[in-house]
Coordinates of C-alpha atoms in Angstrom, one line a residue:
Chain A
M1 CA 2.2 49.5 71.4
A2 CA 1.2 45.5 72.9
A3 CA 0.4 42.9 71.4
P4 CA -3.8 42.5 70.5
A5 CA -6.3 40.3 71.5
G6 CA -6.5 37.7 69.3
A7 CA -4.1 37.8 67.3
S8 CA -1.3 34.6 69.5
E9 CA 0.5 32.6 67.5
L10 CA -1.3 29.6 67.6
A11 CA 0.7 26.3 66.6
P12 CA 4.5 27.7 66.4
H13 CA 6.6 25.3 66.7
H14 CA 4.1 22.5 65.8
M15 CA 5.3 21.1 62.3
N16 CA 4.6 17.6 61.0
A17 CA 7.2 15.6 61.7
H18 CA 7.8 14.3 58.3
K19 CA 9.1 17.8 57.2
A20 CA 12.4 18.5 56.7
A21 CA 14.1 21.4 58.1
A22 CA 15.6 24.1 57.0
A23 CA 17.8 27.4 58.0
A24 CA 16.5 31.0 56.9
S25 CA 18.4 31.8 53.9
S26 CA 22.4 33.3 55.8
A27 CA 22.8 35.7 53.3
G28 CA 22.5 38.8 55.4
N29 CA 19.3 41.4 55.9
L30 CA 17.2 43.3 53.1
V31 CA 19.0 46.5 51.1
Y32 CA 17.0 48.8 50.6
G33 CA 17.7 49.1 45.9
G34 CA 16.0 53.3 46.3
G35 CA 12.9 52.3 44.3
N36 CA 8.9 51.9 45.7
V37 CA 7.7 50.4 48.5
V38 CA 3.8 49.9 48.5
T39 CA 2.9 52.3 51.2
S40 CA -0.9 52.0 51.2
P41 CA -1.8 48.2 50.3
T42 CA -4.5 47.3 48.1
V43 CA -5.3 43.8 46.9
Y44 CA -7.7 43.1 43.4
Y45 CA -8.0 39.3 42.9
V46 CA -9.3 38.4 39.1
Y47 CA -10.6 35.2 38.6
W48 CA -9.2 34.3 35.1
G49 CA -11.4 32.0 33.0
N50 CA -14.8 30.6 33.0
Q51 CA -13.7 27.7 34.1
W52 CA -14.1 29.3 37.5
G53 CA -17.8 29.4 36.4
T54 CA -19.6 31.1 32.9
G55 CA -21.2 33.9 34.8
S56 CA -20.0 36.8 37.5
T57 CA -19.8 33.8 40.1
V58 CA -17.5 31.6 41.5
T59 CA -18.6 27.9 41.3
N60 CA -16.1 25.5 40.1
D61 CA -13.4 25.9 42.9
P62 CA -13.1 21.8 44.5
S63 CA -10.7 22.9 47.4
G64 CA -12.1 26.8 48.1
E65 CA -9.2 28.6 47.4
V66 CA -11.3 31.6 46.8
A67 CA -13.2 31.7 49.4
L68 CA -9.6 31.3 51.9
Q69 CA -8.2 33.9 50.3
Q70 CA -10.4 37.0 50.6
S71 CA -10.8 35.3 54.5
F72 CA -6.7 35.6 54.9
F73 CA -6.8 39.2 53.0
S74 CA -9.5 41.1 54.6
H75 CA -8.9 39.9 58.1
A76 CA -5.1 41.6 57.5
Y77 CA -5.1 44.8 58.8
G78 CA -4.9 46.5 62.2
S79 CA -4.4 46.0 65.5
G80 CA -5.6 42.6 65.3
D81 CA -3.4 40.9 62.8
T82 CA 0.9 41.5 63.7
F83 CA 1.6 38.8 61.2
F84 CA 2.8 41.5 58.3
T85 CA 3.4 44.6 60.4
S86 CA 7.2 43.6 60.3
Q87 CA 7.2 44.3 57.0
T88 CA 5.9 47.7 57.8
Q89 CA 10.1 48.6 59.5
Y90 CA 11.1 48.6 55.0
C91 CA 10.5 51.3 53.8
Q92 CA 11.1 54.0 50.4
G93 CA 12.5 57.3 50.6
V94 CA 16.3 57.3 51.7
A95 CA 19.4 56.1 50.3
T96 CA 19.7 52.3 48.5
G97 CA 21.5 50.0 50.2
T98 CA 19.9 51.6 54.0
T99 CA 19.0 48.3 55.9
Q100 CA 17.2 49.7 59.0
C101 CA 15.2 52.7 58.5
N102 CA 14.4 53.2 62.1
G103 CA 11.8 55.6 60.9
A104 CA 13.2 57.9 57.9
G105 CA 11.2 57.9 54.8
T106 CA 7.7 56.5 54.2
P107 CA 6.9 53.2 55.1
V108 CA 5.2 50.1 54.3
G109 CA 1.9 50.7 55.1
H110 CA -0.3 48.3 57.1
P111 CA -3.5 48.8 56.6
A112 CA -5.8 49.9 58.6
S113 CA -9.7 48.0 57.8
N114 CA -9.5 45.4 55.1
P115 CA -7.5 45.5 52.1
L116 CA -9.2 44.0 49.7
G117 CA -10.5 45.4 47.0
G118 CA -12.6 44.0 45.1
T119 CA -12.9 40.2 42.6
W120 CA -14.1 40.0 39.8
L121 CA -14.8 36.9 37.3
D122 CA -13.4 37.6 33.9
S123 CA -15.4 35.3 32.8
S124 CA -15.1 36.1 28.7
A125 CA -13.2 33.2 27.7
K126 CA -11.5 29.9 29.1
A127 CA -8.0 30.4 30.0
P128 CA -5.3 28.6 28.2
S129 CA -4.2 25.7 29.7
R130 CA -0.5 27.1 29.6
P131 CA -0.8 30.6 30.2
S132 CA 2.7 32.0 29.0
D133 CA 3.5 34.9 31.5
A134 CA 3.2 37.4 28.4
Q135 CA -0.5 36.1 28.1
I136 CA -0.6 36.7 33.4
A137 CA 0.4 40.1 32.8
A138 CA -2.5 40.2 30.2
E139 CA -4.5 39.2 32.4
A140 CA -3.6 41.8 34.9
V141 CA -3.8 44.0 33.1
K142 CA -7.4 43.7 32.1
A143 CA -8.0 43.0 35.1
A144 CA -6.5 46.5 36.3
S145 CA -8.8 48.5 33.8
H146 CA -12.0 45.9 34.9
F147 CA -10.9 47.9 38.1
G148 CA -9.8 51.4 37.6
I149 CA -6.9 50.6 39.7
S150 CA -3.4 50.9 38.6
G151 CA 0.4 52.1 40.8
D152 CA 2.4 49.7 42.8
N153 CA -0.6 50.6 45.9
V154 CA -2.4 47.9 44.3
Q155 CA -1.9 44.3 43.9
V156 CA -3.3 42.5 41.0
I157 CA -2.6 39.1 41.8
V158 CA -4.6 36.4 38.5
D159 CA -5.9 33.4 40.4
L160 CA -5.5 30.8 38.5
P161 CA -8.6 28.0 37.8
H162 CA -8.2 24.4 39.1
G163 CA -5.7 22.5 35.9
V164 CA -4.8 25.1 34.4
V165 CA -0.6 24.9 35.5
P166 CA 1.6 27.5 33.6
S167 CA 4.7 26.0 32.5
G168 CA 7.1 25.3 35.8
F169 CA 3.8 25.7 38.0
K170 CA 4.3 22.5 40.5
T171 CA 8.0 21.8 39.7
Q172 CA 9.8 25.0 39.3
Y173 CA 7.2 27.2 41.1
C174 CA 4.7 27.4 43.6
A175 CA 3.2 31.6 42.8
W176 CA 5.3 34.9 41.7
H177 CA 4.9 37.8 41.5
D178 CA 6.1 40.8 39.2
H179 CA 4.9 44.3 37.4
T180 CA 4.2 44.9 34.3
T181 CA 2.6 48.8 32.5
A182 CA -1.2 49.0 33.1
S183 CA -3.3 50.8 30.3
N184 CA -2.6 54.4 31.3
G185 CA 1.9 53.4 31.2
A186 CA 1.4 53.0 34.8
D187 CA 2.9 49.8 36.7
L188 CA 0.8 47.5 37.8
P189 CA 2.2 44.7 40.6
Y190 CA 0.7 41.6 39.9
T191 CA 0.9 38.2 41.1
N192 CA 0.5 34.4 39.3
M193 CA -1.4 32.3 41.5
P194 CA -1.8 29.1 40.7
Y195 CA -4.6 26.9 41.4
I196 CA -2.3 25.6 44.3
T197 CA -3.9 23.0 46.3
D198 CA -2.8 21.8 43.2
A199 CA 0.4 21.5 43.7
G200 CA -0.7 19.1 46.7
S201 CA 2.0 19.3 49.6
G202 CA 5.2 20.6 47.2
C203 CA 3.3 23.8 47.5
G204 CA 2.3 23.9 51.6
A205 CA -0.2 21.2 51.8
N206 CA -0.4 19.4 56.0
F207 CA 3.2 21.8 56.5
V208 CA 1.9 22.8 59.2
A209 CA 0.3 20.6 62.0
T210 CA -3.1 22.0 62.3
G211 CA -4.5 20.7 65.6
S212 CA -6.9 22.0 67.0
S213 CA -6.9 25.4 64.7
G214 CA -10.0 24.6 62.5
V215 CA -7.2 25.3 59.0
N216 CA -7.7 22.3 56.9
G217 CA -4.5 20.8 56.2
T218 CA -4.4 20.5 52.2
D219 CA -5.5 24.4 52.7
E220 CA -2.5 25.5 53.8
G221 CA -0.6 25.9 51.0
I222 CA -2.9 28.7 50.1
T223 CA -2.1 31.1 52.6
I224 CA 1.5 30.5 52.8
V225 CA 2.3 30.6 49.8
G226 CA -0.8 33.6 49.0
G227 CA 1.2 35.4 52.4
H228 CA 4.0 35.4 51.4
E229 CA 3.4 37.0 47.8
Y230 CA 1.6 39.7 49.3
A231 CA 4.0 40.9 51.8
E232 CA 6.7 40.9 48.4
T233 CA 5.7 42.9 46.9
L234 CA 4.5 45.0 50.0
T235 CA 8.7 45.6 50.2
D236 CA 9.0 44.8 46.4
P237 CA 6.7 46.4 44.0
A238 CA 9.1 46.2 40.9
P239 CA 11.2 44.2 41.2
S240 CA 14.0 44.2 42.4
S241 CA 13.9 48.1 43.0
G242 CA 12.6 47.4 46.6
W243 CA 14.3 45.3 49.3
V244 CA 16.1 42.2 47.7
D245 CA 19.5 40.3 49.6
S246 CA 22.8 40.2 49.0
T247 CA 21.8 36.5 46.6
G248 CA 18.9 38.5 45.4
A249 CA 16.8 37.0 48.1
E250 CA 13.3 38.5 49.2
T251 CA 11.4 39.2 53.0
G252 CA 9.1 36.0 51.7
D253 CA 11.4 34.0 50.1
K254 CA 14.3 34.0 52.6
C255 CA 12.5 32.0 55.2
A256 CA 10.3 29.3 52.7
W257 CA 9.5 26.2 54.7
I258 CA 11.4 26.3 57.6
S259 CA 9.8 24.2 59.8
S260 CA 11.0 24.3 63.2
G261 CA 12.9 26.4 65.4
Q262 CA 13.0 30.7 65.2
G263 CA 10.7 31.8 61.8
A264 CA 9.5 28.3 61.7
S265 CA 5.7 28.3 59.6
S266 CA 2.6 28.6 62.4
I267 CA -0.7 28.8 62.0
I268 CA -2.1 32.7 63.6
S269 CA -5.2 35.0 64.1
L270 CA -5.0 37.6 62.0
N271 CA -8.4 39.2 63.8
G272 CA -10.1 36.6 65.2
A273 CA -9.6 34.2 61.9
N274 CA -6.6 31.3 61.6
F275 CA -4.2 30.9 58.6
A276 CA -1.5 28.5 58.3
V277 CA 1.1 31.3 57.4
Q278 CA 5.3 31.4 56.6
S279 CA 7.1 33.8 58.0
L280 CA 8.4 37.4 57.0
W281 CA 12.4 38.4 56.6
S282 CA 12.7 41.1 60.2
N283 CA 16.4 42.9 59.5
N284 CA 15.6 44.8 62.5
Y285 CA 15.7 41.2 64.9
G286 CA 18.0 40.7 67.9
G287 CA 19.6 44.2 67.2
G288 CA 19.0 44.4 63.1
A289 CA 21.0 40.5 63.1
G290 CA 17.5 39.4 61.3
N291 CA 16.0 36.7 61.8
C292 CA 12.3 35.3 60.9
V293 CA 9.1 36.1 62.6
V294 CA 5.9 35.1 62.2
S295 CA 5.1 37.9 64.9
Y296 CA 5.6 41.2 65.1
T297 CA 4.2 44.4 67.6
S298 CA 7.8 46.6 67.5
A299 CA 11.2 46.5 66.4
S300 CA 11.8 44.3 70.6
N301 CA 8.4 42.9 70.6
Q302 CA 8.8 39.8 67.8
H303 CA 9.5 36.3 67.2
Chain B
M1 CA 38.1 29.8 33.0
N2 CA 39.7 31.7 36.1
R3 CA 39.9 35.3 36.6
A4 CA 43.4 34.7 36.7
L5 CA 43.3 32.2 33.6
R6 CA 41.7 35.4 31.5
L7 CA 44.6 37.5 32.7
L8 CA 47.4 34.9 31.8
P9 CA 47.8 36.7 27.9
L10 CA 47.8 39.9 29.1
A11 CA 50.6 39.4 31.6
A12 CA 52.5 37.7 29.3
V13 CA 52.1 40.4 26.6
A14 CA 52.7 43.0 29.1
L15 CA 56.1 41.3 29.9
L16 CA 56.5 41.1 26.0
S17 CA 56.5 44.0 25.9
A18 CA 58.7 45.4 28.8
C19 CA 61.3 43.0 26.6
S20 CA 61.4 44.8 23.8
S21 CA 61.2 48.0 25.1
A22 CA 65.2 47.8 26.1
A23 CA 65.6 46.3 22.5
P24 CA 66.8 48.6 19.4
A25 CA 64.0 50.4 17.7
S26 CA 64.0 49.2 14.1
P27 CA 61.7 51.8 11.8
A28 CA 61.0 48.5 9.6
A29 CA 59.8 46.3 13.1
A30 CA 56.1 45.7 11.5
P31 CA 53.9 47.2 15.2
A32 CA 53.4 44.6 17.7
P33 CA 49.9 42.4 17.0
D34 CA 47.2 42.7 19.5
P35 CA 46.9 40.0 22.7
S36 CA 45.3 37.0 21.1
P37 CA 41.1 37.8 22.7
T38 CA 39.8 35.7 25.4
V39 CA 39.1 31.6 23.3
L40 CA 35.3 31.1 25.4
P41 CA 34.3 27.2 24.8
A42 CA 31.2 26.3 22.6
C43 CA 28.2 26.2 24.5
T44 CA 24.6 25.0 23.7
K45 CA 21.4 27.4 24.3
L46 CA 19.3 27.3 27.7
P47 CA 16.4 25.4 27.5
E48 CA 12.8 27.5 27.9
P49 CA 12.5 29.6 30.3
V50 CA 10.0 29.7 32.7
L51 CA 9.7 32.8 34.3
P52 CA 9.0 36.7 33.0
H53 CA 12.7 38.0 31.4
S54 CA 14.4 35.0 31.9
A55 CA 17.1 33.7 28.9
G56 CA 16.2 30.0 29.8
E57 CA 16.4 27.6 32.7
L58 CA 19.0 25.2 33.8
T59 CA 17.9 22.2 36.3
Q60 CA 20.0 18.8 38.5
Q61 CA 19.2 16.9 34.8
Q62 CA 21.7 19.4 32.8
S63 CA 25.4 19.8 32.4
G64 CA 28.0 20.5 30.1
A65 CA 28.1 24.6 28.7
Y66 CA 25.2 27.0 27.9
C67 CA 25.5 30.1 26.7
L68 CA 24.4 33.0 28.0
P69 CA 24.1 36.1 26.8
R70 CA 25.6 39.3 28.4
G71 CA 22.8 41.2 30.2
Q72 CA 20.1 38.5 30.7
R73 CA 19.5 36.0 33.5
V74 CA 19.4 31.9 33.9
D75 CA 17.9 30.8 36.3
I76 CA 18.5 27.5 38.3
F77 CA 15.9 24.7 39.9
L78 CA 17.9 21.7 41.9
T79 CA 14.8 19.9 42.9
A80 CA 15.9 17.4 46.1
A81 CA 14.8 13.4 44.7
H82 CA 13.4 13.0 47.8
S83 CA 12.6 14.9 51.4
G84 CA 16.3 15.7 53.5
D85 CA 18.8 15.3 50.5
T86 CA 18.1 19.2 49.8
W87 CA 20.9 20.8 47.4
Q88 CA 22.9 22.8 48.6
P89 CA 23.0 27.5 47.9
V90 CA 24.3 27.3 44.1
Q91 CA 28.1 29.1 43.4
A92 CA 28.9 30.7 40.9
T93 CA 32.4 30.8 40.6
G94 CA 34.6 34.6 39.3
A95 CA 32.5 37.7 38.4
I96 CA 31.4 37.3 35.7
L97 CA 27.3 36.1 36.9
A98 CA 25.6 38.4 39.3
P99 CA 23.0 36.6 41.9
A100 CA 20.0 37.9 40.9
N101 CA 16.3 38.4 42.9
T102 CA 15.3 35.1 42.9
G103 CA 12.5 36.2 45.5
V104 CA 9.6 36.8 43.3
M105 CA 8.6 33.7 43.3
T106 CA 8.1 31.4 45.5
A107 CA 10.1 27.5 45.7
P108 CA 8.3 24.7 45.7
L109 CA 9.4 22.5 48.9
G110 CA 12.6 20.4 48.6
V111 CA 13.2 22.9 45.9
T112 CA 17.0 25.6 45.4
P113 CA 16.9 27.9 43.4
A114 CA 19.3 30.6 42.3
M115 CA 19.4 32.8 39.5
F116 CA 22.3 34.5 38.1
V117 CA 23.3 37.4 35.3
G118 CA 25.8 37.7 32.7
T119 CA 27.2 40.6 33.7
T120 CA 30.9 40.7 31.7
D121 CA 31.7 37.9 28.8
G122 CA 33.7 34.7 30.3
T123 CA 33.0 31.2 32.0
S124 CA 31.8 30.2 35.3
V125 CA 31.0 27.6 36.5
L126 CA 28.2 26.8 38.7
T127 CA 28.4 24.4 41.2
S128 CA 25.7 22.3 43.5
A129 CA 26.1 19.5 45.6
A130 CA 23.3 17.6 48.3
P131 CA 23.3 15.8 51.7
S132 CA 23.2 12.3 49.8
G133 CA 26.5 13.2 47.9
K134 CA 24.9 14.1 44.2
T135 CA 26.6 16.5 42.3
W136 CA 26.0 19.5 40.1
K137 CA 28.1 21.2 37.5
V138 CA 27.3 23.5 34.6
T139 CA 29.4 25.9 33.4
I140 CA 27.8 29.5 31.3
V141 CA 29.8 31.4 28.7
V142 CA 28.3 34.7 29.3
K143 CA 29.2 36.5 25.7
G144 CA 27.9 39.2 24.7

């Protein structure tokens, strides 16, 4: 496939100097665990709590996270997205232990059109100031019922409002994904997505030099972390039955916070709009050696 | 305790067994005692976890011995004191701990995460080091 117009990497290897360079994981390629991948991805957002706004519209979003998140996923489709395409090399329905699908099985899906399936402001109550894992999972189930969705092809992102800090946010994690059971008994992948800019540089603010891209440096973590969790849900929606390496790391984890060299975080264009992202792991890079990439049009055309 | 040390009592019993088999059997002899069970060291309850499906978590602030129920997971988060002093990946001695999925989360910049599941009873030592020379060590005691 030819590299599409408007899908170029704008600021490769152009990082802020004060960041320490991380290296890609040395734990080898991702290995298939026998479970599902996401073959037809759709993303749903629930803005949890009336701290976002008391009606049906978000009115309290000081960093503009809602608009940026929606724009990011609304541009992640078709030939204008050569970022998430690296994950389509992973698949399901092949032997456990597989590292190269080579066209076998059913691949991770790459949406042909906007994968954002819906958004909902759940303003029925105030979100807890320190929600537990169980409360976040319950909100995902509530949102899935609202949208009428379930199964591993959907993912519900539970967006926590500004000022809400679940235990471990900022210090132990920026976000995480997991799965639970929807009210109809089906599997339900979901993501705990706190208000990322509350964490500042620890969760990606100003990690990539913006140059003339138009990207706001303080907002970079929103799409760096958002892309990380989305890609990991694509390849491992029911952790850890999908694709993980020998140390248990998923595709985004292996490439987090690389600031120079191969796989450095960059500002990329998705269908003409610019976003900061971290790279994702590609098993078939370098003839199967594997490495972190930010652009992928084929096994022989990736970097 | 490493695997070799854990096997020592068994080897000793096997040796004694071999020696005693050469001696005349006595109908009145009492049955050979069972090998002494492995005595695990005392340990402390893990601090409360922040991630789902975890038994508890450790940071660079902890040291000593912590209990991990067999089949459950311990999470480790080692935070760099400053840029450039990131902790190395956490290593576990022996084979009683299996690496678990750390990729479910995005760790903050400067945090080295690790997760292990206790697979069999015994002890394992977790270690890491930072470029500044700091070291971290915790003993995990897995018990069913």
